[in-house]
Coordinates of C-alpha atoms in Angstrom, one line a residue:
X125 CA 4.5 10.8 16.7
X126 CA 3.0 13.4 14.4
X127 CA 2.2 13.2 10.7
X128 CA 4.2 13.1 7.5
X129 CA 3.1 13.7 3.9
X130 CA 5.1 12.2 1.0
X131 CA 4.0 14.2 -2.0
X132 CA 4.6 13.9 -5.7
X133 CA 6.1 10.5 -6.0
X134 CA 5.2 7.2 -7.7
X135 CA 4.2 4.5 -5.3
X136 CA 5.6 1.2 -6.4
X137 CA 4.2 -2.1 -5.0
X138 CA 4.9 -5.6 -6.2
X139 CA 1.7 -5.6 -8.3
X140 CA 1.5 -2.0 -9.7
X141 CA 3.1 1.5 -9.8
X142 CA 0.8 4.5 -9.5
X143 CA 1.2 8.2 -9.0
X144 CA 0.1 8.9 -5.4
X145 CA 0.7 10.9 -2.3
X146 CA 1.2 9.0 1.0
X147 CA -0.1 10.4 4.3
X148 CA 1.3 8.9 7.5
X149 CA 0.0 9.4 11.0
X150 CA 1.0 7.7 14.3
X151 CA 3.2 5.2 12.5
X152 CA 0.7 3.9 10.0
X153 CA -0.3 4.8 6.4
X154 CA -3.7 6.5 6.7
X155 CA -4.3 7.7 3.2
X156 CA -3.1 7.1 -0.4
X157 CA -4.1 9.1 -3.4
X158 CA -3.8 12.6 -4.9
X159 CA -4.0 14.6 -1.7
X160 CA -3.8 18.2 -2.9
X161 CA -5.5 19.4 0.2
X162 CA -3.8 17.1 2.7
X163 CA -1.6 18.7 5.4
X164 CA 0.9 17.2 7.8
X165 CA 3.5 18.2 10.3
X166 CA 6.3 17.2 7.8
X167 CA 6.2 17.2 4.0
X168 CA 8.6 15.3 1.9
X169 CA 8.8 16.3 -1.8
X170 CA 9.2 13.0 -3.8
X171 CA 8.8 14.6 -7.2
X172 CA 10.5 12.4 -9.8
X173 CA 11.1 9.7 -7.2
X174 CA 9.6 6.4 -6.2
X175 CA 7.9 5.5 -2.9
X176 CA 8.5 1.9 -2.0
X177 CA 7.9 -0.3 1.1
X178 CA 10.8 -0.5 3.4
X179 CA 13.2 -3.4 2.6
X180 CA 12.9 -6.6 4.6
X181 CA 16.2 -8.5 4.9
X182 CA 15.1 -12.1 5.7
X183 CA 18.6 -13.3 6.5
X184 CA 21.1 -11.5 8.7
X185 CA 23.6 -12.5 11.4
X186 CA 24.2 -9.6 13.8
X187 CA 26.5 -10.1 16.8
X188 CA 26.4 -13.7 15.8
X189 CA 28.6 -16.4 17.4
X190 CA 30.5 -19.0 15.3
X191 CA 33.1 -21.7 15.8
X192 CA 31.9 -22.8 19.2
X193 CA 31.2 -19.2 20.3
X194 CA 34.9 -18.4 20.0
X195 CA 34.3 -15.4 17.8
X196 CA 31.4 -13.3 16.5
X197 CA 30.4 -11.1 13.6
X198 CA 31.6 -7.4 13.8
X199 CA 28.2 -5.7 13.6
X200 CA 26.0 -5.8 16.7
X201 CA 22.2 -5.1 16.6
X202 CA 22.9 -1.3 16.8
X203 CA 25.6 -0.8 14.1
X204 CA 24.0 -3.4 11.8
X205 CA 20.5 -1.9 11.9
X206 CA 21.9 1.6 11.5
X207 CA 23.6 0.4 8.3
X208 CA 20.4 -1.4 7.2
X209 CA 18.4 1.8 7.6
X210 CA 20.8 3.8 5.6
X211 CA 20.4 1.3 2.8
X212 CA 16.6 1.3 2.9
X213 CA 16.0 -1.8 5.0
X214 CA 13.5 -1.3 7.8
X215 CA 13.0 -4.8 9.0
X216 CA 15.5 -7.6 9.5
X217 CA 15.1 -11.3 10.3
X218 CA 18.0 -12.6 12.3
X219 CA 18.9 -16.0 13.6
X220 CA 19.2 -17.7 17.0
X221 CA 21.9 -20.3 17.6
X222 CA 21.6 -22.4 20.7
X223 CA 24.2 -21.4 23.4
X224 CA 26.2 -24.4 24.8
X225 CA 24.8 -24.2 28.3
X226 CA 21.2 -23.1 27.5
X227 CA 18.3 -24.6 25.7
X228 CA 17.3 -23.2 22.3
X229 CA 14.2 -21.6 23.9
X230 CA 16.2 -19.8 26.6
X231 CA 18.8 -18.7 24.0
X232 CA 16.0 -17.3 21.8
X233 CA 14.6 -15.2 24.7
X234 CA 18.1 -13.8 25.5
X235 CA 18.8 -12.9 21.9
X236 CA 15.4 -11.2 21.6
X237 CA 16.1 -9.1 24.6
X238 CA 19.5 -8.1 23.1
X239 CA 17.9 -7.0 19.9
X240 CA 15.2 -5.1 21.7
X241 CA 17.9 -3.2 23.6
X242 CA 20.0 -2.2 20.5
X243 CA 18.0 -2.5 17.3
X244 CA 17.0 0.7 15.5
X245 CA 14.7 -1.0 13.0
X246 CA 12.1 -3.7 13.5
X247 CA 13.2 -7.3 13.7
X248 CA 12.1 -10.9 13.9
X249 CA 14.1 -14.0 14.7
X250 CA 14.4 -17.4 13.1
X251 CA 15.4 -20.4 15.2
X252 CA 18.4 -22.6 14.1
X253 CA 17.6 -26.2 14.9
X254 CA 20.5 -27.9 16.6
X255 CA 21.3 -31.6 16.1
X256 CA 19.4 -33.9 18.5
X257 CA 22.7 -34.8 20.2
X258 CA 23.0 -31.2 21.4
X259 CA 19.5 -31.0 22.8
X260 CA 17.4 -34.2 22.8
X261 CA 14.2 -32.3 23.6
X262 CA 14.6 -29.7 20.9
X263 CA 11.2 -30.5 19.3
X264 CA 9.5 -29.5 22.5
X265 CA 11.3 -26.1 22.3
X266 CA 10.3 -25.7 18.7
X267 CA 6.7 -26.1 19.7
X268 CA 7.1 -23.3 22.3
X269 CA 9.0 -21.1 19.9
X270 CA 6.3 -21.2 17.3
X271 CA 4.2 -19.4 19.9
X272 CA 6.9 -16.9 20.5
X273 CA 7.1 -15.6 16.9
X274 CA 9.7 -17.9 15.5
X275 CA 7.9 -18.5 12.2
X276 CA 11.0 -19.8 10.4
X277 CA 13.2 -22.7 11.5
X278 CA 16.6 -23.2 9.9
X279 CA 18.2 -26.6 9.5
X280 CA 21.8 -27.1 8.5
X281 CA 22.7 -29.8 6.0
X282 CA 26.3 -28.7 6.3
X283 CA 29.0 -28.7 9.1
X284 CA 28.9 -32.3 10.3
X285 CA 29.7 -32.7 13.9
X286 CA 28.7 -29.2 14.9
X287 CA 25.4 -28.0 13.2
X288 CA 24.4 -30.6 10.6
X289 CA 21.2 -32.6 11.2
X290 CA 20.7 -35.9 9.5
X291 CA 17.8 -36.8 7.2
X292 CA 15.8 -38.3 10.0
X293 CA 16.0 -35.1 12.0
X294 CA 15.1 -33.1 8.8
X295 CA 12.0 -35.3 8.3
X296 CA 10.9 -34.8 12.0
X297 CA 11.5 -31.1 11.9
X298 CA 9.8 -30.6 8.6
X299 CA 6.8 -32.6 9.8
X300 CA 6.5 -30.5 12.9
X301 CA 6.8 -27.3 10.9
X302 CA 4.0 -28.4 8.7
X303 CA 1.8 -29.2 11.7
X304 CA 2.5 -25.8 13.3
X305 CA 2.4 -23.6 10.2
X306 CA 6.0 -22.7 10.3
X307 CA 8.2 -22.3 7.2
X308 CA 11.3 -24.6 7.4
X309 CA 14.5 -23.3 5.9
X310 CA 17.7 -25.2 4.9
X311 CA 21.3 -24.3 4.4
X312 CA 21.7 -26.7 1.5
X313 CA 25.2 -28.1 1.1
X314 CA 26.1 -31.8 1.5
X315 CA 28.2 -31.5 4.6
X316 CA 30.0 -34.8 4.0
X317 CA 31.0 -33.9 0.4
X318 CA 32.4 -30.6 1.6
X319 CA 34.2 -32.2 4.5
X320 CA 35.8 -34.8 2.2
X321 CA 36.9 -32.3 -0.4
X322 CA 38.3 -30.0 2.4
X323 CA 40.4 -32.9 3.7
X324 CA 41.7 -33.8 0.3
X325 CA 42.8 -30.1 -0.2
X326 CA 44.5 -30.1 3.2
X327 CA 46.4 -33.3 2.3
X328 CA 47.6 -31.7 -0.9
X329 CA 48.7 -28.6 0.8
X330 CA 46.1 -26.5 -1.0
X331 CA 44.9 -24.4 1.9
X332 CA 45.2 -20.9 0.6
X333 CA 42.0 -18.9 1.1
X334 CA 40.7 -19.2 -2.5
X335 CA 40.6 -23.0 -2.2
X336 CA 37.5 -22.6 0.0
X337 CA 35.4 -22.3 -3.3
X338 CA 36.9 -25.6 -4.5
X339 CA 35.9 -27.4 -1.3
X340 CA 32.2 -26.2 -1.6
X341 CA 31.5 -27.5 -5.1
X342 CA 28.4 -26.9 -7.2
X343 CA 27.4 -30.6 -6.9
X344 CA 27.3 -30.5 -3.1
X345 CA 24.9 -27.6 -3.2
X346 CA 22.7 -29.0 -5.9
X347 CA 22.5 -32.4 -4.3
X348 CA 21.4 -31.0 -0.9
X349 CA 18.8 -28.7 -2.5
X350 CA 17.3 -31.7 -4.4
X351 CA 17.3 -33.9 -1.3
X352 CA 15.7 -31.2 0.9
X353 CA 12.9 -30.7 -1.7
X354 CA 12.2 -34.4 -1.8
X355 CA 12.2 -34.8 2.0
X356 CA 9.9 -31.8 2.5
X357 CA 7.5 -33.0 -0.1
X358 CA 7.4 -36.5 1.5
X359 CA 5.9 -35.0 4.7
X360 CA 3.8 -32.4 2.9
X361 CA 5.9 -29.4 4.2
X362 CA 6.8 -26.3 2.3
X363 CA 10.4 -25.4 2.1
X364 CA 12.6 -22.2 1.9
X365 CA 16.2 -22.6 0.7
X366 CA 18.5 -19.9 1.9
X367 CA 21.5 -18.2 0.1
X368 CA 21.4 -20.2 -3.2
X369 CA 24.8 -19.6 -4.8
X370 CA 25.0 -22.1 -7.6
X371 CA 23.1 -22.0 -10.9
X372 CA 22.9 -25.8 -10.7
X373 CA 21.1 -25.5 -7.4
X374 CA 18.8 -22.8 -8.8
X375 CA 17.9 -25.2 -11.6
X376 CA 16.8 -27.8 -9.1
X377 CA 14.5 -25.3 -7.6
X378 CA 13.2 -24.2 -10.9
X379 CA 12.3 -27.8 -11.9
X380 CA 10.7 -28.4 -8.6
X381 CA 8.5 -25.3 -8.8
X382 CA 7.5 -26.2 -12.4
X383 CA 6.4 -29.6 -11.0
X384 CA 4.2 -27.8 -8.5
X385 CA 6.3 -28.3 -5.4
X386 CA 6.0 -25.8 -2.6
X387 CA 9.6 -24.5 -2.5
X388 CA 10.9 -20.9 -2.4
X389 CA 14.5 -19.7 -2.4
X390 CA 16.7 -16.7 -1.8
X391 CA 19.9 -15.6 -3.3
X392 CA 22.2 -12.8 -2.2
X393 CA 23.9 -9.8 -3.8
X394 CA 27.4 -11.2 -3.4
X395 CA 26.5 -14.1 -5.6
X396 CA 25.0 -11.8 -8.3
X397 CA 27.7 -9.1 -8.4
X398 CA 31.0 -10.5 -7.0
X399 CA 32.9 -13.5 -8.5
X400 CA 35.6 -16.0 -7.7
X401 CA 37.9 -14.2 -10.2
X402 CA 37.8 -11.1 -7.9
X403 CA 39.6 -12.9 -5.1
X404 CA 41.4 -15.8 -6.6
X405 CA 44.8 -14.0 -6.7
X406 CA 44.5 -12.0 -3.5
X407 CA 46.3 -14.3 -1.1
X408 CA 45.3 -14.0 2.5
X409 CA 43.1 -11.0 1.7
X410 CA 40.8 -13.4 -0.2
X411 CA 39.5 -14.1 3.3
X412 CA 37.4 -11.0 2.9
X413 CA 35.3 -12.9 0.3
X414 CA 34.8 -16.2 2.1
X415 CA 31.3 -17.3 2.9
X416 CA 29.4 -20.5 2.6
X417 CA 28.1 -21.4 0.0
X418 CA 31.0 -19.7 -1.7
X419 CA 31.1 -16.7 -4.1
X420 CA 31.4 -18.6 -7.4
X421 CA 32.7 -18.1 -10.9
X422 CA 31.4 -15.1 -12.9
X423 CA 30.0 -17.5 -15.5
X424 CA 27.6 -18.8 -12.8
X425 CA 25.9 -15.4 -12.2
X426 CA 23.6 -15.3 -15.2
X427 CA 21.9 -18.5 -14.1
X428 CA 21.0 -16.8 -10.8
X429 CA 19.7 -13.7 -12.5
X430 CA 17.6 -15.9 -14.8
X431 CA 16.1 -17.5 -11.7
X432 CA 15.2 -14.1 -10.3
X433 CA 13.6 -13.0 -13.6
X434 CA 11.5 -16.2 -14.1
X435 CA 10.4 -16.3 -10.4
X436 CA 12.2 -19.5 -9.6
X437 CA 14.0 -17.5 -6.9
X438 CA 11.6 -15.6 -4.6
X439 CA 13.7 -13.2 -2.6
X440 CA 17.1 -11.5 -2.3
X441 CA 18.5 -11.3 1.2
X442 CA 22.1 -10.6 2.4
X443 CA 23.2 -13.4 4.8
X444 CA 25.0 -10.4 6.3
X445 CA 27.7 -11.8 8.5
X446 CA 30.5 -9.3 8.3
X447 CA 33.9 -9.7 9.9
X448 CA 36.8 -7.2 9.9
X449 CA 39.8 -7.9 7.7
X450 CA 42.1 -6.3 10.2
X451 CA 41.8 -7.0 13.9
X452 CA 40.0 -4.4 16.1
X453 CA 40.9 -4.3 19.7
X454 CA 37.3 -4.7 20.9
X455 CA 36.4 -7.8 18.9
X456 CA 37.3 -11.5 19.1
X457 CA 39.5 -12.9 16.3
X458 CA 38.3 -11.8 12.8
X459 CA 39.0 -12.8 9.2
X460 CA 42.8 -13.1 9.4
X461 CA 43.1 -15.2 12.5
X462 CA 44.7 -18.1 10.5
X463 CA 46.3 -16.7 7.3
X464 CA 46.8 -19.2 4.5
X465 CA 44.5 -21.8 6.0
X466 CA 41.0 -21.5 4.6
X467 CA 39.3 -24.0 7.0
X468 CA 39.8 -21.6 9.9
X469 CA 38.7 -18.4 8.2
X470 CA 35.4 -17.1 9.7
X471 CA 32.7 -17.5 7.1
X472 CA 30.6 -14.5 6.2
X473 CA 30.5 -11.2 4.2
X474 CA 29.0 -7.8 4.8
X475 CA 26.2 -6.3 2.7
X476 CA 23.2 -5.3 4.9
X477 CA 23.5 -1.7 3.7
X478 CA 24.2 -2.4 0.0
X479 CA 21.4 -4.9 -0.9
X480 CA 18.9 -2.6 -2.5
X481 CA 21.4 -0.5 -4.4
X482 CA 23.2 -3.5 -5.8
X483 CA 20.0 -5.3 -6.8
X484 CA 18.5 -2.2 -8.4
X485 CA 21.7 -1.7 -10.5
X486 CA 21.9 -5.2 -11.7
X487 CA 18.2 -5.8 -12.0
X488 CA 16.3 -2.7 -12.8
X489 CA 18.9 -0.3 -14.2
X490 CA 20.4 -3.1 -16.3
X491 CA 16.9 -3.9 -17.8
X492 CA 16.5 -7.4 -16.4
X493 CA 13.2 -6.7 -14.5
X494 CA 11.1 -3.7 -13.5
X495 CA 10.6 -1.8 -10.3
X496 CA 7.6 -3.9 -9.2
X497 CA 9.7 -7.1 -9.4
X498 CA 12.4 -5.3 -7.4
X499 CA 9.9 -4.5 -4.6
X500 CA 8.6 -8.0 -4.6
X501 CA 12.2 -9.5 -4.2
X502 CA 13.4 -7.1 -1.4
X503 CA 10.2 -6.5 0.6
X504 CA 6.8 -8.0 -0.4
X505 CA 7.7 -11.6 -0.9
X506 CA 9.8 -11.8 2.3
X507 CA 6.9 -10.2 4.2
X508 CA 4.5 -12.8 2.8
X509 CA 6.7 -15.8 3.3
X510 CA 7.6 -14.9 6.9
X511 CA 4.2 -13.8 8.2
X512 CA 4.7 -10.0 8.1
X513 CA 2.2 -9.2 5.3
X514 CA 0.1 -7.0 5.0
X515 CA 1.4 -5.0 7.9
X516 CA 4.8 -4.8 6.2
X517 CA 5.9 -5.2 2.6
X518 CA 3.3 -3.0 1.0
X519 CA 2.5 0.7 0.6
X520 CA -1.2 0.6 1.6
X521 CA -3.7 2.2 4.0
X522 CA -3.3 0.4 7.4
X523 CA 0.2 -0.8 6.8
X524 CA 3.1 0.2 8.9
X525 CA 4.7 3.4 7.5
X526 CA 7.9 1.6 6.6
X527 CA 8.7 3.7 3.6
X528 CA 11.6 4.5 1.3
X529 CA 11.8 7.5 -1.0
X530 CA 14.0 6.1 -3.8
X531 CA 15.8 8.1 -6.4
X532 CA 16.0 5.9 -9.5
X533 CA 18.5 8.2 -11.2
X534 CA 20.9 8.9 -8.4
X535 CA 24.5 8.7 -9.3
X536 CA 26.3 7.1 -6.4
X537 CA 29.5 5.2 -5.8
X538 CA 29.6 2.6 -3.0
X539 CA 32.8 2.9 -1.0
X540 CA 34.0 1.5 2.3
X541 CA 34.4 5.0 3.6
X542 CA 30.8 6.1 2.9
X543 CA 29.0 3.0 4.4
X544 CA 28.0 2.5 8.0
X545 CA 28.7 -1.2 8.6
X546 CA 31.3 -2.1 11.2
X547 CA 33.5 -4.0 8.7
X548 CA 36.6 -2.4 7.4
X549 CA 36.0 -3.4 3.8
X550 CA 33.1 -3.5 1.3
X551 CA 32.7 -6.1 -1.4
X552 CA 31.2 -3.5 -3.7
X553 CA 33.8 -0.8 -3.1
X554 CA 34.0 1.4 -6.2
X555 CA 30.7 0.2 -7.7
X556 CA 28.7 2.9 -9.4
X557 CA 25.0 2.6 -9.0
X558 CA 22.1 4.6 -10.5
X559 CA 19.6 4.4 -7.7
X560 CA 19.6 4.9 -3.9
X561 CA 17.4 5.6 -0.9
X562 CA 17.0 9.3 -0.2
X563 CA 14.5 9.2 2.7
X564 CA 13.9 6.2 5.0
X565 CA 10.9 6.0 7.4
X566 CA 10.3 3.3 9.9
X567 CA 6.8 3.2 11.4
X568 CA 6.6 6.9 10.4
X569 CA 9.8 7.9 12.1
X570 CA 12.2 9.7 9.7
X571 CA 15.3 7.7 10.3
X572 CA 17.4 8.9 7.3
X573 CA 16.9 12.2 5.5
X574 CA 18.2 13.5 2.1
X575 CA 21.4 14.7 3.7
X576 CA 22.1 11.3 5.0
X577 CA 21.5 12.3 8.6
X578 CA 20.4 9.6 10.9
X579 CA 18.0 10.1 13.9
X580 CA 17.1 6.6 15.2
X581 CA 17.8 5.6 18.8
X582 CA 19.1 2.3 20.0
X583 CA 16.1 0.2 21.1
X584 CA 13.5 1.9 19.0
X585 CA 13.1 -1.2 16.9
X586 CA 10.3 -3.5 18.0
X587 CA 9.9 -7.3 17.8
X588 CA 7.7 -7.9 14.7
X589 CA 4.8 -10.1 15.4
X590 CA 4.5 -12.7 12.7
X591 CA 1.5 -14.7 11.5
X592 CA 1.1 -17.6 9.2
X593 CA 3.1 -17.5 5.9
X594 CA 1.4 -16.6 2.7
X595 CA 2.4 -19.5 0.5
X596 CA 1.1 -18.7 -2.9

């Protein structure tokens, strides 16, 4: 593979920032220090820039089926990971939903093969635990999957009748996760509350796209978060709450952590930067903003930022599940398949390419936290929680050379035209940011250079072996 020397930069890890050169050989970091006499096949000048570990997006949905497998997200494992690399993300953790005529275990193996064929960055897979009615022996599959690298299991507390598991199933699943050293995850919304409010809105004729946010109230999210924490504690299991959108739910997590409970949580850039007010008056085009939990009021955002600053929230992932607003010929029905009727709008928004830039702008450039905290949120903490550390998530001798040379003073405007995601819109279109990735390396291979040229091949990404989570 050859060698690369990144010279003159400031290495930023979650715990410290130091002036250091980084020497890479055969995909690993082999030296870190002031290497005035070091040589390499390729030298990258990082003067005035930061060298950070590659981003780890712990929550993506690429070529992901929804609504009974009648449609799927726009990005596949190739286009999605190309976009991820351009944004400084070098590892993704995606999800496996059981196919109707296959077991969860068999579906997992098929999806892993698909990702191996197309991904240009490294990846791992979380298993989505179906209701017992869909697969009575699912616990047996979960035991097998723990040995296949599925170190995170996701349970839906939403979508009754399709994906939602009941409290008894949560307790059984949490208990098994504790036994096997797996980190259980929850989509925390009270599915019955959301279903009831949705029906009330339909009965009143309030079905325009923006009413989606009304159906998914703050209370439904906060209640489910609280219940999941209590259930996990009752069996001695840790817990990870995905895509927290409500400040009220973040408060539940903050209180639980203050009481010593083992709960971690993520939020997403769309909840920090985009607001209900941005799409309330857009009519059918508001479909572009619909995801669950919903993008909430602007007044809600500061509570989420506070949770990131205090440590109540541990990570920032994307929940990237992009659909096109207009219908491409080569994809199943996308966002506008049922204009004016929010219950049928495919849920999900794009963001896999924008995560680091949006968080840097709102967090570091805005003075809320420093570069070390930024690295912890986007790389180190996800690596620790999901069994990838210390091979990933840190710039250190022996670690994979997943590295980003970051220009903290770059003047860049995010637009739909200059991004690489398959979707035909971008939530952050027109946003000016003051930091961006300049060079991106994945296991030592120079995927993105300063000119924005990309050199990764489909299938170069590897399945990331995952160990026990670092829960501290």
